[in-house]
Coordinates of C-alpha atoms in Angstrom, one line a residue:
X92 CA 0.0 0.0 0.0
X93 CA 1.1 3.8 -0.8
X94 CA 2.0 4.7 3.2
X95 CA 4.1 1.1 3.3
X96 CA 6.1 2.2 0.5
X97 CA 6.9 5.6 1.5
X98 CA 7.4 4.9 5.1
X99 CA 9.6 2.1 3.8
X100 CA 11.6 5.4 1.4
X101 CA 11.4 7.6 4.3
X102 CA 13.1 4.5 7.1
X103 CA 16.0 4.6 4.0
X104 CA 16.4 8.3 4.2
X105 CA 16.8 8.2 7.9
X106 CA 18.8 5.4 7.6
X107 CA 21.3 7.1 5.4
X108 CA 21.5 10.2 7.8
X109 CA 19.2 12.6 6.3
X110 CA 18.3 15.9 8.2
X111 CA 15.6 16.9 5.2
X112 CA 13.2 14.6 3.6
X113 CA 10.6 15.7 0.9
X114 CA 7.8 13.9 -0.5
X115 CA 5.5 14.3 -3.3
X116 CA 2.5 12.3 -4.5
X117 CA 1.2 12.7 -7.9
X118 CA -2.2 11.6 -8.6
X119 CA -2.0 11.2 -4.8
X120 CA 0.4 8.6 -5.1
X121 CA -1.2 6.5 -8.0
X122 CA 1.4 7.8 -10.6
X123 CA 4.9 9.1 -8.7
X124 CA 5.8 8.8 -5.3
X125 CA 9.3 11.2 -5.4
X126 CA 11.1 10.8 -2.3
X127 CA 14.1 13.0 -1.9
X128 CA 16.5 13.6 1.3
X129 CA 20.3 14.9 1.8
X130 CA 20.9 11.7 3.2
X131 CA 24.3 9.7 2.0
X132 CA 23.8 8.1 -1.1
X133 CA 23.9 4.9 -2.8
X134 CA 28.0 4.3 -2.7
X135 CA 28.6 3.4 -6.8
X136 CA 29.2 -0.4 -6.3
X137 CA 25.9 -0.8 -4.0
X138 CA 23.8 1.3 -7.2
X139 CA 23.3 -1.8 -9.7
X140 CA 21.6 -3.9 -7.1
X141 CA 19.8 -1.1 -5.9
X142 CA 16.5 -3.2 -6.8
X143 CA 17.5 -6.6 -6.3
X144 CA 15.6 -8.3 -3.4
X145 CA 18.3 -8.6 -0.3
X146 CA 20.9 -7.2 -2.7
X147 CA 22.0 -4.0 -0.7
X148 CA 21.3 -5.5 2.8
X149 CA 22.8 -4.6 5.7
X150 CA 22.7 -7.8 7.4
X151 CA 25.8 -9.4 6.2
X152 CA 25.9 -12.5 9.5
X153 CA 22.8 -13.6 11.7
X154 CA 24.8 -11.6 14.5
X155 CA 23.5 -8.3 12.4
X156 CA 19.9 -8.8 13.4
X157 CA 21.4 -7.6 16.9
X158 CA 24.2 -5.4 16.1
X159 CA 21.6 -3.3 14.1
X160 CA 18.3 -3.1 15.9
X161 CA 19.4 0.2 17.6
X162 CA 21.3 1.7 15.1
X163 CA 18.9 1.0 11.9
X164 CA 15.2 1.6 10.7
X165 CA 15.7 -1.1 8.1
X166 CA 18.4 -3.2 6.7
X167 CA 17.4 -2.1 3.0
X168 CA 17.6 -4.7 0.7
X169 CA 13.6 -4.8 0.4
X170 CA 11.8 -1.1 -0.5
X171 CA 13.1 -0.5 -3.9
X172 CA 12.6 -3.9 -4.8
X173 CA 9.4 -4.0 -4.0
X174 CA 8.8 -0.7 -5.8
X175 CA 10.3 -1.9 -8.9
X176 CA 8.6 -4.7 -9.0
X177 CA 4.8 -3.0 -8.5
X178 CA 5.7 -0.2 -10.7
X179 CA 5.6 0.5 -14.5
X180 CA 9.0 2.6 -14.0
X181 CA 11.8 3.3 -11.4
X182 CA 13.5 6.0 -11.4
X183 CA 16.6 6.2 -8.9
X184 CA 18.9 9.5 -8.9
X185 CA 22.0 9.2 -6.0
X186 CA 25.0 10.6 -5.6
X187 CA 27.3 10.6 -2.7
X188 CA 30.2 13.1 -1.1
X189 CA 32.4 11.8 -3.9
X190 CA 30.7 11.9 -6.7

């Protein structure tokens, strides 16, 4: 459902440190859901698996799951797979301090 997906976009913002998030629904959500933060980025070799299920996970060793639960909203790895796979068209647009 629409607030899933963008509380799912927001938890990834947080998670990458933003102080600002914006979001804009067009056709309240039924065509664009534009999420956009001055969080961290996608680092360049994380940005091809952006939308592959589990591909940009944070939880690397079961041990994770507990190193993580007070540090982390999500272990990303799900949102933008799920979005890509429910929508017509993804549109992803990162950059980090060094690019």
């Amino acid at each position: 459902d629409l607030a899933s997906a963008v509380k799912e976009l927001v938890d990834n913002a947080l998670d990458a440190g933003a102080k600002t998030i914006n979001i804009r629904l067009f056709n309240q959500g039924l065509d664009v859901i534009e999420v956009s933060d001055d969080g961290s980025g996608v680092p360049l070799n994380s940005r091809p698996f952006v939308a592959q299920k589990h591909a940009t996970s944070k939880i690397r060793s079961f041990q994770d799951i507990y190193n993580h639960t007070c540090t982390t909203l999500g272990f990303r790895g799900e949102a933008l797979f799920c979005l890509a796979n429910l929508s017509e068209h993804l549109v992803l647009v990162t950059r980090t301090r060094q690019d």
